[in-house]
Amino acid sequence: MRSANGQILGDGFFLPTFKVLNPPRSASPQHPTNAEFAELGRMPGYDLGLPDNGLHPGSTFTLTLYYQAQESTPVDYTQFVHLSDGLNMIAQYDGQPQQGANPTSAWIPGELIVDEIQLQIDENAAPGEYQLATGLYDAAASGARLNLYGADGQPIPDDALLLAELTVE
C-alpha cells in the first residue's frame, strides 16, 4: 500500500467491522407465536421440519426460529431449545443465534433473524410425549433467562416458550 506521493505505508489495512443485512422480508413462519422478549424483540413464530417416518431415538429434526429485533442490546444472549418430558431432556441446543454468526448484540432494530437449528433425539430416549421449548439467557453473567411474554402480554412461566408437543415412537 502506498501514499498519494508513492511512499510505502505497509502491506495491508484494516476495515471496521460492518454488517451486511439480507434484503428485507416478512416473517411468515408455519407456526405463529408473537411472543415478546423483554428489552430485545419478538418471536413471530417458528417452522418445524420433522422426518416423514416420525420421531424415533436418534432421529434428527429441524427447528427454524424467527426473531424480529425491536431494540439494540449490548448483551450476547444465548438461546436454548429443550425437548423434554419435564424430567428427561432428550434433545437440546444452547448457542448464540445463527451458530454465533449473528449474536444479539449485533441485531439492528427492525431486522428479521431466521435461525435454523438441527436437533438430534438421544439414542436412549423412551417413547412418549415431549415438550419442545425455547428461550434466551445471559450465559456470560448470571445465566438468568430473559423475560418472555405471550402475545397477550402475560409473562410466560419459566421464561420458556412452549412451541410444540412431539411424540417419540
PDB file of C-alpha atoms in Angstrom:
ATOM      1  CA  MET A   1       0.000   0.000   0.000  1.00  0.00           C
ATOM      2  CA  ARG A   2       1.348   3.433  -0.945  1.00  0.00           C
ATOM      3  CA  SER A   3       0.518   7.015  -0.067  1.00  0.00           C
ATOM      4  CA  ALA A   4      -0.503   9.580  -2.689  1.00  0.00           C
ATOM      5  CA  ASN A   5       3.183  10.524  -3.172  1.00  0.00           C
ATOM      6  CA  GLY A   6       4.271   6.873  -3.622  1.00  0.00           C
ATOM      7  CA  GLN A   7       5.704   6.231  -0.152  1.00  0.00           C
ATOM      8  CA  ILE A   8       5.210   2.645   1.063  1.00  0.00           C
ATOM      9  CA  LEU A   9       2.804   2.629   4.012  1.00  0.00           C
ATOM     10  CA  GLY A  10       2.543  -1.075   4.640  1.00  0.00           C
ATOM     11  CA  ASP A  11       1.203  -4.236   3.111  1.00  0.00           C
ATOM     12  CA  GLY A  12      -2.411  -4.020   4.219  1.00  0.00           C
ATOM     13  CA  PHE A  13      -5.091  -2.098   6.009  1.00  0.00           C
ATOM     14  CA  PHE A  14      -7.936  -2.772   8.372  1.00  0.00           C
ATOM     15  CA  LEU A  15     -11.589  -2.104   7.743  1.00  0.00           C
ATOM     16  CA  PRO A  16     -14.011  -1.507  10.593  1.00  0.00           C
ATOM     17  CA  THR A  17     -16.481  -4.257  11.408  1.00  0.00           C
ATOM     18  CA  PHE A  18     -19.697  -3.940   9.451  1.00  0.00           C
ATOM     19  CA  LYS A  19     -22.826  -5.996   9.000  1.00  0.00           C
ATOM     20  CA  VAL A  20     -24.322  -6.979   5.671  1.00  0.00           C
ATOM     21  CA  LEU A  21     -28.089  -7.296   6.007  1.00  0.00           C
ATOM     22  CA  ASN A  22     -30.221  -9.635   3.973  1.00  0.00           C
ATOM     23  CA  PRO A  23     -32.857  -7.940   1.849  1.00  0.00           C
ATOM     24  CA  PRO A  24     -35.910  -7.066   3.963  1.00  0.00           C
ATOM     25  CA  ARG A  25     -38.524  -9.786   4.063  1.00  0.00           C
ATOM     26  CA  SER A  26     -41.565 -10.517   6.106  1.00  0.00           C
ATOM     27  CA  ALA A  27     -41.776 -13.247   8.692  1.00  0.00           C
ATOM     28  CA  SER A  28     -44.098 -15.996   7.535  1.00  0.00           C
ATOM     29  CA  PRO A  29     -43.471 -18.882   9.918  1.00  0.00           C
ATOM     30  CA  GLN A  30     -45.594 -22.045   9.796  1.00  0.00           C
ATOM     31  CA  HIS A  31     -46.448 -21.645  13.485  1.00  0.00           C
ATOM     32  CA  PRO A  32     -47.017 -18.070  14.764  1.00  0.00           C
ATOM     33  CA  THR A  33     -46.199 -17.284  18.406  1.00  0.00           C
ATOM     34  CA  ASN A  34     -45.863 -13.481  18.631  1.00  0.00           C
ATOM     35  CA  ALA A  35     -44.028 -13.901  21.930  1.00  0.00           C
ATOM     36  CA  GLU A  36     -42.072 -10.882  23.222  1.00  0.00           C
ATOM     37  CA  PHE A  37     -38.587 -10.954  24.720  1.00  0.00           C
ATOM     38  CA  ALA A  38     -38.145  -8.073  27.170  1.00  0.00           C
ATOM     39  CA  GLU A  39     -35.720  -5.404  26.006  1.00  0.00           C
ATOM     40  CA  LEU A  40     -34.914  -7.188  22.751  1.00  0.00           C
ATOM     41  CA  GLY A  41     -37.722  -8.040  20.364  1.00  0.00           C
ATOM     42  CA  ARG A  42     -40.301 -10.599  19.478  1.00  0.00           C
ATOM     43  CA  MET A  43     -40.518 -14.092  18.081  1.00  0.00           C
ATOM     44  CA  PRO A  44     -43.079 -14.047  15.268  1.00  0.00           C
ATOM     45  CA  GLY A  45     -43.022 -17.842  15.139  1.00  0.00           C
ATOM     46  CA  TYR A  46     -41.210 -20.971  14.060  1.00  0.00           C
ATOM     47  CA  ASP A  47     -41.083 -23.744  11.466  1.00  0.00           C
ATOM     48  CA  LEU A  48     -40.738 -27.388  12.366  1.00  0.00           C
ATOM     49  CA  GLY A  49     -39.239 -29.909   9.938  1.00  0.00           C
ATOM     50  CA  LEU A  50     -39.931 -33.436  11.147  1.00  0.00           C
ATOM     51  CA  PRO A  51     -38.847 -36.677   9.452  1.00  0.00           C
ATOM     52  CA  ASP A  52     -41.501 -38.280   7.227  1.00  0.00           C
ATOM     53  CA  ASN A  53     -41.289 -41.504   9.231  1.00  0.00           C
ATOM     54  CA  GLY A  54     -41.833 -39.750  12.586  1.00  0.00           C
ATOM     55  CA  LEU A  55     -39.515 -39.184  15.514  1.00  0.00           C
ATOM     56  CA  HIS A  56     -37.510 -42.077  16.912  1.00  0.00           C
ATOM     57  CA  PRO A  57     -34.451 -42.350  19.157  1.00  0.00           C
ATOM     58  CA  GLY A  58     -31.525 -40.986  17.123  1.00  0.00           C
ATOM     59  CA  SER A  59     -33.779 -39.016  14.730  1.00  0.00           C
ATOM     60  CA  THR A  60     -32.758 -35.544  13.627  1.00  0.00           C
ATOM     61  CA  PHE A  61     -35.235 -32.736  13.032  1.00  0.00           C
ATOM     62  CA  THR A  62     -35.062 -29.052  12.130  1.00  0.00           C
ATOM     63  CA  LEU A  63     -36.415 -26.110  14.092  1.00  0.00           C
ATOM     64  CA  THR A  64     -36.341 -22.687  12.439  1.00  0.00           C
ATOM     65  CA  LEU A  65     -36.844 -19.769  14.826  1.00  0.00           C
ATOM     66  CA  TYR A  66     -37.864 -16.312  13.624  1.00  0.00           C
ATOM     67  CA  TYR A  67     -36.841 -13.260  15.657  1.00  0.00           C
ATOM     68  CA  GLN A  68     -37.718  -9.611  14.984  1.00  0.00           C
ATOM     69  CA  ALA A  69     -35.288  -7.222  16.694  1.00  0.00           C
ATOM     70  CA  GLN A  70     -37.003  -4.196  18.243  1.00  0.00           C
ATOM     71  CA  GLU A  71     -34.239  -2.735  20.409  1.00  0.00           C
ATOM     72  CA  SER A  72     -30.446  -2.806  20.475  1.00  0.00           C
ATOM     73  CA  THR A  73     -28.700  -4.594  23.322  1.00  0.00           C
ATOM     74  CA  PRO A  74     -25.059  -4.877  24.374  1.00  0.00           C
ATOM     75  CA  VAL A  75     -25.752  -8.407  25.671  1.00  0.00           C
ATOM     76  CA  ASP A  76     -24.990 -11.525  23.655  1.00  0.00           C
ATOM     77  CA  TYR A  77     -27.875 -13.726  24.747  1.00  0.00           C
ATOM     78  CA  THR A  78     -27.696 -17.486  24.315  1.00  0.00           C
ATOM     79  CA  GLN A  79     -30.749 -19.287  23.024  1.00  0.00           C
ATOM     80  CA  PHE A  80     -31.842 -22.620  24.379  1.00  0.00           C
ATOM     81  CA  VAL A  81     -34.049 -25.267  22.841  1.00  0.00           C
ATOM     82  CA  HIS A  82     -35.112 -28.195  25.014  1.00  0.00           C
ATOM     83  CA  LEU A  83     -37.095 -31.302  24.135  1.00  0.00           C
ATOM     84  CA  SER A  84     -38.119 -32.788  27.458  1.00  0.00           C
ATOM     85  CA  ASP A  85     -40.884 -34.585  29.307  1.00  0.00           C
ATOM     86  CA  GLY A  86     -40.226 -32.460  32.395  1.00  0.00           C
ATOM     87  CA  LEU A  87     -37.771 -34.969  33.846  1.00  0.00           C
ATOM     88  CA  ASN A  88     -35.721 -36.216  30.909  1.00  0.00           C
ATOM     89  CA  MET A  89     -34.037 -33.987  28.335  1.00  0.00           C
ATOM     90  CA  ILE A  90     -33.814 -35.969  25.099  1.00  0.00           C
ATOM     91  CA  ALA A  91     -32.596 -33.189  22.774  1.00  0.00           C
ATOM     92  CA  GLN A  92     -31.170 -29.752  23.417  1.00  0.00           C
ATOM     93  CA  TYR A  93     -29.345 -26.870  21.817  1.00  0.00           C
ATOM     94  CA  ASP A  94     -27.641 -23.946  23.525  1.00  0.00           C
ATOM     95  CA  GLY A  95     -25.855 -21.341  21.433  1.00  0.00           C
ATOM     96  CA  GLN A  96     -25.964 -17.860  20.025  1.00  0.00           C
ATOM     97  CA  PRO A  97     -28.317 -17.228  17.106  1.00  0.00           C
ATOM     98  CA  GLN A  98     -27.164 -18.436  13.708  1.00  0.00           C
ATOM     99  CA  GLN A  99     -24.395 -20.514  15.315  1.00  0.00           C
ATOM    100  CA  GLY A 100     -22.757 -17.341  16.656  1.00  0.00           C
ATOM    101  CA  ALA A 101     -22.642 -15.557  13.293  1.00  0.00           C
ATOM    102  CA  ASN A 102     -25.316 -13.067  14.378  1.00  0.00           C
ATOM    103  CA  PRO A 103     -25.180 -12.511  18.162  1.00  0.00           C
ATOM    104  CA  THR A 104     -27.997 -10.496  19.728  1.00  0.00           C
ATOM    105  CA  SER A 105     -25.600  -7.579  20.381  1.00  0.00           C
ATOM    106  CA  ALA A 106     -25.339  -7.166  16.585  1.00  0.00           C
ATOM    107  CA  TRP A 107     -29.087  -7.143  15.945  1.00  0.00           C
ATOM    108  CA  ILE A 108     -30.458  -3.974  14.399  1.00  0.00           C
ATOM    109  CA  PRO A 109     -33.982  -2.781  15.297  1.00  0.00           C
ATOM    110  CA  GLY A 110     -36.343  -3.977  12.578  1.00  0.00           C
ATOM    111  CA  GLU A 111     -34.041  -6.788  11.461  1.00  0.00           C
ATOM    112  CA  LEU A 112     -35.603 -10.212  10.880  1.00  0.00           C
ATOM    113  CA  ILE A 113     -33.374 -13.037  12.080  1.00  0.00           C
ATOM    114  CA  VAL A 114     -34.099 -16.550  10.783  1.00  0.00           C
ATOM    115  CA  ASP A 115     -32.215 -19.220  12.690  1.00  0.00           C
ATOM    116  CA  GLU A 116     -32.241 -22.880  11.616  1.00  0.00           C
ATOM    117  CA  ILE A 117     -31.274 -25.382  14.306  1.00  0.00           C
ATOM    118  CA  GLN A 118     -30.713 -29.127  13.926  1.00  0.00           C
ATOM    119  CA  LEU A 119     -31.662 -31.253  16.935  1.00  0.00           C
ATOM    120  CA  GLN A 120     -30.964 -34.941  17.432  1.00  0.00           C
ATOM    121  CA  ILE A 121     -33.019 -37.085  19.758  1.00  0.00           C
ATOM    122  CA  ASP A 122     -30.989 -39.080  22.267  1.00  0.00           C
ATOM    123  CA  GLU A 123     -30.380 -42.683  21.193  1.00  0.00           C
ATOM    124  CA  ASN A 124     -31.722 -43.857  24.581  1.00  0.00           C
ATOM    125  CA  ALA A 125     -34.915 -41.772  24.555  1.00  0.00           C
ATOM    126  CA  ALA A 126     -38.007 -43.627  25.699  1.00  0.00           C
ATOM    127  CA  PRO A 127     -41.129 -43.491  23.526  1.00  0.00           C
ATOM    128  CA  GLY A 128     -43.592 -40.869  24.715  1.00  0.00           C
ATOM    129  CA  GLU A 129     -44.778 -37.275  24.607  1.00  0.00           C
ATOM    130  CA  TYR A 130     -42.187 -34.490  24.908  1.00  0.00           C
ATOM    131  CA  GLN A 131     -42.431 -30.698  25.020  1.00  0.00           C
ATOM    132  CA  LEU A 132     -40.299 -28.525  22.738  1.00  0.00           C
ATOM    133  CA  ALA A 133     -39.485 -25.188  24.408  1.00  0.00           C
ATOM    134  CA  THR A 134     -37.169 -22.241  23.754  1.00  0.00           C
ATOM    135  CA  GLY A 135     -35.948 -19.007  25.287  1.00  0.00           C
ATOM    136  CA  LEU A 136     -32.904 -16.784  25.764  1.00  0.00           C
ATOM    137  CA  TYR A 137     -30.499 -16.375  28.671  1.00  0.00           C
ATOM    138  CA  ASP A 138     -27.405 -14.373  29.596  1.00  0.00           C
ATOM    139  CA  ALA A 139     -24.682 -17.030  29.736  1.00  0.00           C
ATOM    140  CA  ALA A 140     -21.884 -14.527  30.407  1.00  0.00           C
ATOM    141  CA  ALA A 141     -23.451 -13.097  33.557  1.00  0.00           C
ATOM    142  CA  SER A 142     -25.858 -14.831  35.891  1.00  0.00           C
ATOM    143  CA  GLY A 143     -27.362 -17.290  33.426  1.00  0.00           C
ATOM    144  CA  ALA A 144     -30.735 -15.654  34.094  1.00  0.00           C
ATOM    145  CA  ARG A 145     -33.333 -16.101  31.387  1.00  0.00           C
ATOM    146  CA  LEU A 146     -34.614 -13.084  29.502  1.00  0.00           C
ATOM    147  CA  ASN A 147     -38.196 -12.258  30.495  1.00  0.00           C
ATOM    148  CA  LEU A 148     -40.643 -13.660  27.983  1.00  0.00           C
ATOM    149  CA  TYR A 149     -44.250 -12.609  27.401  1.00  0.00           C
ATOM    150  CA  GLY A 150     -47.044 -14.195  25.391  1.00  0.00           C
ATOM    151  CA  ALA A 151     -48.986 -12.460  22.627  1.00  0.00           C
ATOM    152  CA  ASP A 152     -51.474 -11.448  25.351  1.00  0.00           C
ATOM    153  CA  GLY A 153     -48.720  -9.614  27.282  1.00  0.00           C
ATOM    154  CA  GLN A 154     -48.754 -12.095  30.164  1.00  0.00           C
ATOM    155  CA  PRO A 155     -45.450 -13.495  31.499  1.00  0.00           C
ATOM    156  CA  ILE A 156     -44.608 -16.973  30.252  1.00  0.00           C
ATOM    157  CA  PRO A 157     -43.769 -19.408  33.092  1.00  0.00           C
ATOM    158  CA  ASP A 158     -40.047 -20.105  33.495  1.00  0.00           C
ATOM    159  CA  ASP A 159     -39.385 -17.753  30.541  1.00  0.00           C
ATOM    160  CA  ALA A 160     -39.512 -20.827  28.284  1.00  0.00           C
ATOM    161  CA  LEU A 161     -41.891 -20.671  25.333  1.00  0.00           C
ATOM    162  CA  LEU A 162     -43.638 -23.987  24.703  1.00  0.00           C
ATOM    163  CA  LEU A 163     -43.528 -24.472  20.944  1.00  0.00           C
ATOM    164  CA  ALA A 164     -44.958 -27.938  20.392  1.00  0.00           C
ATOM    165  CA  GLU A 165     -45.646 -31.321  21.899  1.00  0.00           C
ATOM    166  CA  LEU A 166     -43.837 -34.024  19.958  1.00  0.00           C
ATOM    167  CA  THR A 167     -44.268 -37.780  20.042  1.00  0.00           C
ATOM    168  CA  VAL A 168     -41.247 -40.064  20.002  1.00  0.00           C
ATOM    169  CA  GLU A 169     -42.160 -43.558  18.817  1.00  0.00           C
TER     170      GLU A 169
END
